[in-house]
Coordinates of C-alpha atoms in Angstrom, one line a residue:
M7 CA 12.3 29.8 30.3
S8 CA 14.4 32.8 29.3
S9 CA 12.9 35.7 27.4
H10 CA 14.6 35.0 24.1
P11 CA 12.3 33.7 21.2
L12 CA 11.9 30.0 21.2
R13 CA 14.7 28.4 19.1
I14 CA 13.5 25.4 17.1
V15 CA 15.8 23.3 14.9
V16 CA 14.4 20.7 12.5
I17 CA 16.7 18.2 10.9
G18 CA 15.4 16.9 7.6
G19 CA 13.6 18.7 4.8
S20 CA 11.6 16.1 2.8
A21 CA 8.0 15.8 4.2
A22 CA 7.7 15.6 8.0
G23 CA 10.4 18.2 8.7
P24 CA 9.0 21.1 6.6
K25 CA 5.5 20.2 7.9
A26 CA 6.7 20.5 11.5
A27 CA 8.6 23.7 10.8
A28 CA 5.6 25.3 9.0
K29 CA 3.2 24.3 11.8
A30 CA 5.5 25.7 14.4
R31 CA 5.6 29.0 12.5
R32 CA 1.8 29.1 12.3
M33 CA 1.7 28.6 16.1
D34 CA 4.4 31.2 16.9
E35 CA 5.2 34.1 14.7
F36 CA 8.4 35.0 16.7
A37 CA 10.1 31.6 17.2
E38 CA 13.5 31.2 15.5
I39 CA 13.1 28.2 13.2
T40 CA 16.0 26.6 11.3
L41 CA 15.6 23.7 8.9
I42 CA 18.7 21.6 8.0
Q43 CA 18.5 19.6 4.8
R44 CA 21.2 17.4 3.2
E45 CA 19.7 17.3 -0.3
P46 CA 19.6 20.4 -2.6
D47 CA 15.8 20.2 -2.8
L48 CA 13.2 20.8 -0.1
S49 CA 9.8 19.5 0.6
M50 CA 9.8 17.2 -2.5
A51 CA 6.6 15.4 -3.5
S52 CA 8.5 12.1 -3.6
C53 CA 5.3 10.0 -4.1
G54 CA 5.0 11.8 -7.4
F55 CA 8.5 10.6 -8.7
P56 CA 7.1 7.5 -10.5
Y57 CA 4.6 9.7 -12.4
Y58 CA 7.3 12.1 -13.4
V59 CA 9.5 9.2 -14.6
G60 CA 6.5 7.7 -16.5
G61 CA 5.7 11.0 -18.2
T62 CA 2.3 11.7 -16.6
F63 CA 3.7 15.3 -16.3
D64 CA 6.9 16.8 -17.7
D65 CA 7.8 19.8 -15.5
R66 CA 10.1 18.7 -12.7
N67 CA 9.4 21.8 -10.7
L68 CA 5.8 20.5 -10.1
L69 CA 7.4 18.1 -7.6
I70 CA 8.8 21.0 -5.5
C71 CA 6.1 23.6 -6.0
T72 CA 3.3 25.0 -3.8
P73 CA -0.2 24.7 -5.2
A74 CA 0.2 28.3 -6.3
G75 CA 3.2 27.3 -8.4
I76 CA 6.0 28.7 -6.3
V77 CA 9.1 26.5 -6.0
R78 CA 9.7 25.7 -2.3
D79 CA 13.4 26.8 -2.2
P80 CA 15.2 28.5 0.7
N81 CA 14.0 31.9 -0.6
F82 CA 10.4 30.7 -0.4
F83 CA 10.8 29.4 3.1
E84 CA 12.4 32.6 4.2
K85 CA 9.9 35.0 2.6
A86 CA 6.6 33.0 3.0
K87 CA 7.3 31.3 6.3
R88 CA 10.3 33.1 7.9
I89 CA 12.1 29.8 8.2
N90 CA 15.9 29.6 7.8
A91 CA 16.2 26.6 5.4
L92 CA 19.8 25.4 5.0
V93 CA 20.2 23.1 2.0
E94 CA 23.1 20.8 1.0
T95 CA 23.8 20.9 4.7
E96 CA 24.2 17.8 6.9
A97 CA 23.6 17.6 10.6
I98 CA 26.5 15.7 12.0
A99 CA 26.0 15.7 15.8
I100 CA 23.4 16.4 18.4
D101 CA 24.7 17.4 21.9
R102 CA 21.7 17.0 24.2
A103 CA 23.5 18.3 27.3
E104 CA 24.4 21.6 25.6
Q105 CA 21.2 21.5 23.4
T106 CA 23.1 22.1 20.2
V107 CA 23.3 20.7 16.7
T108 CA 26.5 20.7 14.7
Y109 CA 26.1 20.8 10.9
R110 CA 28.4 20.9 7.9
H111 CA 27.7 22.8 4.6
L112 CA 28.6 20.0 2.1
P113 CA 29.9 22.2 -0.8
T114 CA 32.3 24.2 1.4
G115 CA 32.9 21.8 4.3
D116 CA 32.2 24.7 6.6
Q117 CA 31.1 23.6 10.1
Q118 CA 28.8 25.4 12.5
T119 CA 26.9 24.8 15.8
I120 CA 23.4 26.0 16.5
A121 CA 21.5 26.0 19.8
Y122 CA 18.0 24.7 20.2
D123 CA 15.2 24.9 22.8
R124 CA 13.3 22.2 20.9
L125 CA 14.7 19.8 18.3
V126 CA 12.7 17.8 15.7
I127 CA 14.5 14.9 14.0
A128 CA 13.0 14.1 10.6
T129 CA 15.9 12.2 9.1
G130 CA 13.7 9.9 7.1
A131 CA 14.8 6.5 5.7
K132 CA 17.3 5.3 3.2
P133 CA 16.6 2.7 0.6
L134 CA 17.9 -0.8 1.3
R135 CA 20.7 -1.8 -1.1
P136 CA 21.1 -5.6 -0.7
P137 CA 24.8 -6.7 -0.6
V138 CA 24.7 -8.2 -4.1
P139 CA 27.9 -8.1 -6.3
G140 CA 27.7 -5.5 -9.0
I141 CA 25.2 -3.2 -7.2
E142 CA 27.6 -0.3 -7.8
L143 CA 27.4 -0.6 -11.6
Q144 CA 26.1 2.4 -13.6
G145 CA 22.5 1.7 -14.4
V146 CA 21.6 0.3 -11.0
T147 CA 19.5 2.8 -9.0
T148 CA 16.7 3.2 -6.4
L149 CA 13.9 5.7 -6.7
H150 CA 14.2 7.6 -3.4
S151 CA 15.7 11.0 -4.2
L152 CA 14.9 13.6 -6.8
A153 CA 18.3 12.8 -8.3
D154 CA 17.1 9.2 -8.8
A155 CA 13.9 10.5 -10.4
D156 CA 16.1 12.7 -12.7
F157 CA 18.2 9.7 -13.7
L158 CA 15.2 7.5 -14.5
R159 CA 13.4 10.3 -16.4
A160 CA 16.6 10.7 -18.5
V161 CA 16.5 7.0 -19.3
R162 CA 13.0 7.5 -20.5
D163 CA 13.7 10.6 -22.5
D164 CA 16.9 9.2 -24.1
K165 CA 15.0 6.2 -25.4
K166 CA 18.2 4.1 -25.3
A167 CA 17.3 1.5 -22.8
A168 CA 15.3 -1.5 -24.2
K169 CA 15.1 -3.7 -21.0
A170 CA 14.8 -3.0 -17.3
V171 CA 14.5 -5.0 -14.2
V172 CA 12.8 -3.9 -11.0
V173 CA 14.0 -5.7 -7.9
G174 CA 11.1 -6.0 -5.3
G175 CA 7.4 -6.6 -5.8
G176 CA 6.0 -4.0 -3.4
L177 CA 4.1 -0.8 -3.9
I178 CA 7.0 1.3 -5.2
G179 CA 8.3 -1.5 -7.3
F180 CA 5.1 -1.7 -9.3
E181 CA 4.7 2.1 -9.6
V182 CA 8.3 2.1 -11.1
C183 CA 7.4 -0.9 -13.3
E184 CA 4.4 0.9 -14.8
A185 CA 6.5 4.1 -15.3
L186 CA 9.2 2.1 -17.2
R187 CA 6.6 0.2 -19.2
L188 CA 4.9 3.5 -20.3
A189 CA 8.3 4.7 -21.4
G190 CA 8.3 1.7 -23.9
I191 CA 10.9 -0.3 -21.9
H192 CA 10.3 -4.0 -21.5
T193 CA 10.3 -4.5 -17.7
T194 CA 10.6 -7.6 -15.5
V195 CA 9.8 -7.5 -11.8
I196 CA 11.7 -9.9 -9.5
E197 CA 10.3 -10.8 -6.1
K198 CA 12.2 -13.1 -3.7
T199 CA 9.1 -14.3 -1.9
R200 CA 6.3 -16.5 -3.3
Q201 CA 4.0 -13.6 -4.0
I202 CA 3.9 -9.9 -5.0
L203 CA 2.4 -7.2 -2.8
P204 CA 2.9 -8.8 0.6
F205 CA 0.1 -6.8 2.3
L206 CA -2.5 -8.6 0.1
D207 CA -3.7 -12.2 0.6
P208 CA -2.3 -14.6 -2.1
D209 CA -5.7 -15.0 -3.9
L210 CA -6.0 -11.2 -4.6
A211 CA -2.2 -10.8 -5.2
K212 CA -2.5 -13.4 -8.0
L213 CA -5.3 -11.5 -9.7
V214 CA -3.1 -8.3 -9.6
E215 CA -0.2 -10.4 -11.0
N216 CA -2.4 -11.6 -13.9
H217 CA -3.4 -8.0 -14.7
I218 CA 0.2 -6.7 -14.7
R219 CA 1.3 -9.5 -17.0
A220 CA -1.6 -8.7 -19.4
N221 CA -0.1 -5.2 -19.7
G222 CA 3.3 -6.4 -20.8
P223 CA 5.7 -6.7 -17.8
D224 CA 7.1 -10.0 -16.7
I225 CA 7.0 -11.1 -13.0
I226 CA 9.3 -13.6 -11.5
V227 CA 8.4 -14.8 -7.9
G228 CA 10.3 -17.0 -5.6
N229 CA 13.6 -15.9 -7.0
G230 CA 16.1 -13.2 -5.9
V231 CA 19.0 -11.4 -7.6
A232 CA 22.3 -13.1 -7.1
E233 CA 24.4 -10.6 -9.1
F234 CA 24.3 -7.5 -11.3
L235 CA 26.3 -8.2 -14.4
G236 CA 28.2 -5.5 -16.2
E237 CA 30.9 -4.5 -18.8
D238 CA 33.1 -1.4 -18.4
G239 CA 31.3 -0.4 -15.2
R240 CA 27.9 -0.4 -16.9
L241 CA 25.0 -2.7 -16.2
T242 CA 24.3 -5.3 -18.8
G243 CA 22.1 -7.8 -17.0
V244 CA 21.1 -9.5 -13.8
K245 CA 21.7 -13.1 -12.7
L246 CA 19.0 -14.7 -10.5
D247 CA 19.4 -17.1 -7.6
N248 CA 18.4 -20.0 -9.9
G249 CA 21.1 -19.1 -12.4
T250 CA 18.9 -17.5 -15.0
E251 CA 20.4 -14.4 -16.7
L252 CA 18.3 -11.5 -17.9
P253 CA 19.8 -8.8 -20.1
C254 CA 18.9 -5.2 -19.0
E255 CA 20.4 -1.7 -19.1
V256 CA 18.5 -0.4 -16.1
A257 CA 17.8 -2.0 -12.7
V258 CA 15.7 -0.3 -10.0
V259 CA 16.2 -1.7 -6.5
S260 CA 13.0 -1.4 -4.5
V261 CA 13.2 -3.8 -1.6
G262 CA 12.2 -1.4 1.2
V263 CA 13.8 1.2 3.4
R264 CA 15.7 1.4 6.7
P265 CA 15.1 4.3 9.1
N266 CA 18.0 6.8 9.3
V267 CA 18.6 6.7 13.0
S268 CA 22.4 7.0 13.4
L269 CA 22.3 10.7 14.4
A270 CA 19.7 10.0 17.1
E271 CA 21.4 6.8 18.2
A272 CA 24.8 8.6 18.6
A273 CA 23.0 11.2 20.7
G274 CA 21.7 8.5 23.1
I275 CA 18.1 8.7 22.0
V276 CA 16.2 5.4 22.6
L277 CA 15.3 3.3 19.5
G278 CA 12.3 1.0 19.4
E279 CA 12.1 -2.7 18.8
T280 CA 11.5 -2.2 15.0
G281 CA 14.7 -0.2 14.6
G282 CA 12.9 3.2 14.3
I283 CA 13.2 6.0 16.9
A284 CA 10.8 5.3 19.8
V285 CA 8.3 8.1 20.4
N286 CA 5.2 8.7 22.5
D287 CA 1.8 10.0 21.3
Y288 CA 3.2 13.5 21.3
M289 CA 6.0 12.5 19.0
Q290 CA 8.5 13.0 21.8
T291 CA 11.6 10.8 22.0
S292 CA 13.2 9.6 25.2
D293 CA 14.5 13.2 25.6
P294 CA 11.4 15.4 26.1
L295 CA 13.0 18.3 24.3
V296 CA 13.6 16.2 21.2
Y297 CA 10.8 15.1 18.9
A298 CA 11.0 12.7 15.9
V299 CA 8.7 12.3 13.0
G300 CA 8.3 10.6 9.6
D301 CA 10.1 7.5 8.2
C302 CA 12.7 7.5 11.0
V303 CA 10.2 6.7 13.8
E304 CA 8.2 3.6 14.7
C305 CA 4.4 3.8 14.9
T306 CA 1.8 2.0 17.0
S307 CA -0.9 -0.2 15.3
L308 CA -4.3 0.9 16.3
I309 CA -5.6 -2.6 15.7
T310 CA -3.0 -4.8 17.6
G311 CA -1.2 -2.2 19.7
A312 CA 2.1 -3.6 18.3
K313 CA 4.9 -1.3 17.1
L314 CA 5.5 -1.1 13.3
R315 CA 7.1 1.1 10.7
A316 CA 5.0 2.9 8.2
P317 CA 7.2 4.9 5.8
Y318 CA 4.4 6.7 4.0
G319 CA 4.2 10.4 3.0
D320 CA 0.8 11.0 4.5
I321 CA 1.8 9.6 7.9
A322 CA 4.9 11.8 7.8
N323 CA 2.8 14.9 7.2
L324 CA 0.4 14.0 10.0
Q325 CA 3.2 13.4 12.5
G326 CA 5.1 16.6 11.4
R327 CA 2.0 18.7 12.2
V328 CA 1.7 17.1 15.7
A329 CA 5.3 17.7 16.5
G330 CA 5.2 21.3 15.1
Q331 CA 2.3 22.1 17.4
N332 CA 3.9 20.4 20.4
V333 CA 7.2 22.2 20.2
I334 CA 5.3 25.4 20.7
Q335 CA 2.5 24.2 23.0
E336 CA 3.8 21.0 24.7
G337 CA 1.3 18.2 25.0
S338 CA -1.4 19.9 22.9
A339 CA -1.5 17.5 20.0
R340 CA -1.4 13.7 19.8
F341 CA -0.7 11.0 17.1
P342 CA -2.1 7.8 18.6
G343 CA -1.2 5.4 15.8
I344 CA -2.1 4.0 12.4
T345 CA -4.3 1.4 10.8
K346 CA -1.7 1.0 8.0
T347 CA -3.6 2.0 4.9
G348 CA -2.2 2.2 1.4
I349 CA -3.1 2.4 -2.2
C350 CA -1.4 2.3 -5.6
K351 CA -2.3 2.4 -9.2
I352 CA -0.9 -0.3 -11.5
F353 CA -1.9 0.3 -15.1
D354 CA -5.7 0.7 -14.9
Y355 CA -6.0 -1.3 -11.7
T356 CA -6.2 0.2 -8.2
V357 CA -4.8 -1.8 -5.3
G358 CA -5.8 -0.7 -1.9
F359 CA -5.6 -2.1 1.6
T360 CA -6.2 -1.1 5.2
G361 CA -5.6 -3.0 8.5
L362 CA -4.7 -6.7 8.6
S363 CA -4.8 -9.2 5.8
A364 CA -6.3 -12.6 6.6
Q365 CA -2.8 -14.2 6.6
R366 CA -1.4 -11.5 9.0
A367 CA -4.5 -11.8 11.3
R368 CA -4.1 -15.6 11.6
D369 CA -0.4 -15.2 12.2
L370 CA -1.2 -12.9 15.1
G371 CA -3.6 -15.5 16.6
Y372 CA -7.0 -13.9 15.7
D373 CA -9.9 -16.2 15.1
I374 CA -11.2 -14.6 11.9
E375 CA -13.8 -14.9 9.2
T376 CA -13.3 -13.4 5.7
A377 CA -15.7 -12.4 3.0
T378 CA -14.6 -12.0 -0.6
I379 CA -16.9 -10.2 -3.1
A380 CA -16.8 -9.1 -6.7
G381 CA -19.1 -6.4 -8.1
L382 CA -19.3 -3.1 -9.9
D383 CA -18.4 0.2 -8.2
I384 CA -21.3 2.0 -9.9
P385 CA -24.2 0.7 -12.0
G386 CA -23.5 -1.0 -15.4
Y387 CA -25.6 1.7 -17.1
M388 CA -23.2 4.3 -15.8
S389 CA -20.2 2.3 -17.2
G390 CA -19.4 0.8 -13.8
K391 CA -16.1 -1.0 -13.3
L392 CA -15.2 -4.2 -11.4
L393 CA -13.9 -4.3 -7.9
I394 CA -12.9 -7.4 -6.0
S395 CA -12.7 -7.1 -2.2
K396 CA -11.9 -9.1 0.8
L397 CA -13.1 -8.1 4.3
V398 CA -11.5 -9.6 7.4
A399 CA -13.3 -9.6 10.8
D400 CA -12.9 -11.1 14.3
R401 CA -15.3 -14.1 14.6
T402 CA -16.3 -13.5 18.2
S403 CA -16.7 -9.8 18.4
G404 CA -17.5 -9.1 14.8
R405 CA -14.9 -6.3 14.8
V406 CA -13.6 -5.3 11.4
L407 CA -9.8 -6.1 11.2
G408 CA -8.9 -5.4 7.6
F409 CA -9.9 -4.9 4.0
Q410 CA -8.3 -5.3 0.6
C411 CA -9.8 -3.9 -2.6
I412 CA -8.5 -4.3 -6.1
G413 CA -9.7 -3.7 -9.7
P414 CA -10.3 -1.0 -12.3
G415 CA -13.2 0.5 -10.3
D416 CA -12.9 3.2 -7.6
A417 CA -11.2 1.3 -4.8
S418 CA -9.9 4.4 -3.0
K419 CA -13.3 5.5 -1.6
R420 CA -14.0 1.9 -0.3
V421 CA -10.6 1.6 1.4
A422 CA -11.1 5.0 3.0
T423 CA -14.5 3.9 4.4
V424 CA -13.1 0.8 6.0
A425 CA -10.0 2.6 7.3
M426 CA -12.3 4.9 9.3
A427 CA -14.3 1.8 10.4
L428 CA -11.0 0.3 11.8
R429 CA -10.2 3.7 13.4
G430 CA -13.6 3.7 15.2
Q431 CA -13.3 -0.1 16.0
L432 CA -16.6 -0.7 14.2
T433 CA -18.1 -4.1 13.8
V434 CA -19.6 -5.9 10.8
T435 CA -23.1 -5.0 12.2
D436 CA -22.1 -1.3 12.2
L437 CA -21.1 -1.5 8.5
V438 CA -24.2 -3.5 7.4
N439 CA -26.4 -0.4 7.7
A440 CA -23.9 2.3 7.1
D441 CA -25.5 5.5 5.7
L442 CA -23.0 6.1 2.8
P443 CA -23.5 8.6 -0.1
Y444 CA -25.5 7.1 -3.0
A445 CA -26.3 8.3 -6.5
P446 CA -25.7 6.3 -9.7
P447 CA -22.6 8.3 -10.7
Y448 CA -20.9 7.4 -7.4
S449 CA -22.1 4.1 -6.0
L450 CA -24.6 1.2 -6.2
A451 CA -27.7 1.5 -4.0
L452 CA -25.8 -0.8 -1.7
D453 CA -22.2 0.3 -1.8
H454 CA -19.5 -2.3 -2.3
V455 CA -18.3 -2.0 1.3
I456 CA -21.9 -2.6 2.6
V457 CA -22.3 -5.7 0.4
A458 CA -19.0 -7.0 1.7
A459 CA -20.2 -6.5 5.3
Q460 CA -23.6 -8.1 4.5
V461 CA -21.8 -11.2 3.0
M462 CA -19.7 -11.3 6.2
E463 CA -22.8 -11.0 8.3
N464 CA -24.4 -14.0 6.5
K465 CA -21.2 -16.0 7.0
L466 CA -20.9 -15.1 10.7
A467 CA -24.6 -16.1 11.2
G468 CA -24.1 -19.4 9.5
R469 CA -26.4 -18.5 6.6
M470 CA -23.7 -19.0 4.1
K471 CA -20.6 -21.2 3.9
G472 CA -18.0 -19.8 1.6
L473 CA -14.9 -21.1 -0.1
S474 CA -12.2 -19.0 -1.7
A475 CA -11.2 -19.6 -5.3
R476 CA -8.0 -21.0 -3.9
E477 CA -9.8 -23.6 -1.8
V478 CA -12.0 -24.7 -4.8
K479 CA -8.9 -25.0 -7.0
Q480 CA -7.2 -27.2 -4.3
R481 CA -10.3 -29.5 -4.3
V482 CA -10.3 -29.8 -8.1
D483 CA -6.6 -30.5 -8.2
Q484 CA -6.9 -33.2 -5.5
G485 CA -9.8 -34.8 -7.3
A486 CA -12.1 -34.2 -4.3
D487 CA -15.6 -35.7 -4.3
C488 CA -17.7 -32.6 -4.8
F489 CA -20.4 -31.4 -7.2
I490 CA -19.6 -28.0 -8.8
L491 CA -22.6 -26.0 -10.0
D492 CA -22.4 -23.0 -12.3
T493 CA -25.7 -21.0 -11.9
R494 CA -25.2 -18.5 -14.8
G495 CA -27.1 -18.4 -18.0
P496 CA -26.2 -20.5 -21.1
T497 CA -24.9 -17.4 -23.1
E498 CA -22.5 -16.5 -20.3
F499 CA -21.4 -20.1 -20.1
E500 CA -20.5 -20.0 -23.8
E501 CA -18.5 -16.8 -23.5
L502 CA -16.6 -17.6 -20.3
R503 CA -16.1 -20.8 -18.3
L504 CA -13.8 -22.3 -15.8
G505 CA -13.7 -25.9 -17.0
I506 CA -13.3 -27.5 -13.6
G507 CA -15.9 -30.3 -14.1
E508 CA -18.8 -28.0 -13.4
T509 CA -22.4 -28.6 -14.3
L510 CA -24.5 -25.7 -15.7
I511 CA -27.9 -25.2 -14.2
P512 CA -29.1 -21.5 -14.5
L513 CA -30.5 -20.2 -11.3
G514 CA -34.0 -19.7 -12.8
A515 CA -34.2 -23.4 -13.7
L516 CA -32.7 -24.7 -10.5
R517 CA -35.9 -25.5 -8.6
A518 CA -37.3 -27.5 -11.6
R519 CA -34.0 -29.5 -12.0
L520 CA -33.2 -30.5 -8.4
N521 CA -33.4 -34.2 -9.5
E522 CA -30.2 -33.6 -11.5
L523 CA -28.3 -32.9 -8.3
P524 CA -26.5 -35.6 -6.2
Q525 CA -29.2 -37.3 -4.1
D526 CA -26.8 -37.8 -1.2
K527 CA -27.8 -34.8 0.9
D528 CA -24.4 -34.8 2.6
K529 CA -22.3 -34.6 -0.6
E530 CA -20.4 -31.3 -0.9
I531 CA -21.9 -29.0 -3.5
I532 CA -20.1 -25.8 -4.5
L533 CA -22.0 -23.1 -6.3
Y534 CA -20.8 -20.0 -8.2
C535 CA -21.8 -17.5 -10.9
K536 CA -20.1 -14.4 -12.3
I537 CA -19.8 -12.8 -8.9
S538 CA -21.6 -15.5 -6.8
L539 CA -24.8 -13.6 -5.9
R540 CA -26.8 -16.1 -7.9
G541 CA -24.5 -18.7 -6.4
Y542 CA -25.6 -17.7 -2.9
E543 CA -29.3 -17.6 -3.9
G544 CA -28.9 -21.1 -5.4
A545 CA -27.2 -22.3 -2.2
A546 CA -30.2 -21.0 -0.1
I547 CA -32.6 -23.0 -2.4
L548 CA -30.6 -26.2 -2.0
Q549 CA -30.4 -25.8 1.8
A550 CA -34.1 -25.3 2.0
H551 CA -34.5 -28.6 0.1
G552 CA -32.4 -30.5 2.6
W553 CA -28.9 -30.4 1.2
R554 CA -26.6 -30.1 4.2
N555 CA -23.1 -29.4 2.7
V556 CA -23.6 -26.5 0.4
K557 CA -20.9 -23.9 -0.2
V558 CA -20.5 -20.8 -2.3
M559 CA -17.3 -19.9 -4.2
E560 CA -16.8 -16.3 -3.1
G561 CA -16.3 -13.6 -5.7
G562 CA -17.4 -16.0 -8.4
I563 CA -15.6 -16.3 -11.8
M564 CA -14.4 -12.7 -11.4
A565 CA -12.2 -13.6 -8.4
W566 CA -10.8 -16.8 -10.1
P567 CA -7.1 -16.1 -10.6
Y568 CA -6.2 -19.4 -12.3
P569 CA -6.3 -20.4 -16.0
R570 CA -9.8 -21.0 -17.4
E571 CA -11.1 -23.2 -20.2
K572 CA -12.5 -20.1 -21.9

């Protein structure tokens, strides 16, 4: 290589790009680093947009500040990092033979060409805008750029909008839904498929849906938007596929993103099967001098080995750091893949997941077992809050494949624990005796994750046969010949009950009242309590007394997402 300082060009200034540029600078004080960004803002905390819109904080600059409170503008990049950051500047062509990038300054139309020794493409993704009539109406938006956040924040502050529609029942859709609801706007979420939050299994998704409805928003599933209706160029409502019309002044389209790959594609860089840029473990593209990071690339699943897209801010930062190191010291850092872990807050519920859902694992051909549990995150005397979780494991190897955790309790810590278990390819047996931090302010003596693993171990060993709330509901609806046993106390039964033809026999009285049970020892008996711990203990008693078809409704009443008698 020639003696001139290494010339590094980074295209994209949201998350992955600035991270790559900053890491490259820390690795090499003398490299010439140029960052090209189309938007006026740099390094925006876009995951904070819904919270700015919802009024969690009011200072817009907090979205583009360092922890020390300095706005990350071109001046900051120049002084603190000696990075030449060009804003409102669009990269329009990459010439790999000449190793140049041509860019245009948008306000002036001025075009220039810059040479690179190493190039990092961090062009991100753009929000999908379905080809629906009326989508250009004023009032229809996405929440992708800081300009979008400004628009929605103005809607909140002006207090003129009474009704809003969110199109898409995924993570971002519900963060937006909460933000609008907190702004006092009546909000309806419209989801084309049969369930919200597609990364959850239907039984848990239904519980989240119930919780959201209880907080005011409406949710319509199995229905899409056919048309945005308007007058004088302004949105007045949406028309659904089934003909229903909903009046609204604001519609936020949140149906996913598509990777921005046109620049890379035009330069002859290979795309992967999912439509993102194909990269190796070093974040190198098919051209070893060109790296790609963030929402424009495809990742590898550490569980299945398959390619997938993961447009998440944390992943973008991890990849940016790897590429930033490798442009200076080639091959020195790797990004092997992801478990696909995510979390969001919806009102006072947390919804977290990592790895495969049961549905996804079955679709991929895994022979799985699941364990659903309900319980407190910390002891009741410390004001513990409910968590409902579902663990997914491979039946033969016992390897943990996925985990979902929802509820008002601290789900984040539990999801993080299982995400690391997936990363280390741990089995249920590994988790059963995990040495996790315990003190009453933080956990139960047996943490929620450990209990989930222990229930799973019992099921894999044949000590417990479980049914999901969904399977029990199907049996009840079909009038199946089964005996349903509620093992709670009489007071609990008075306060809260399912009303599915159950018989109440408290656990403490069960041994003395075995004569009240069906005497046919092969008849299906289904037990439950509030969270089904007493249900499991009751099942063990019945099995010891010769009943052969005993099952436990997993998660108990707390995991029942359907209407109840009381």
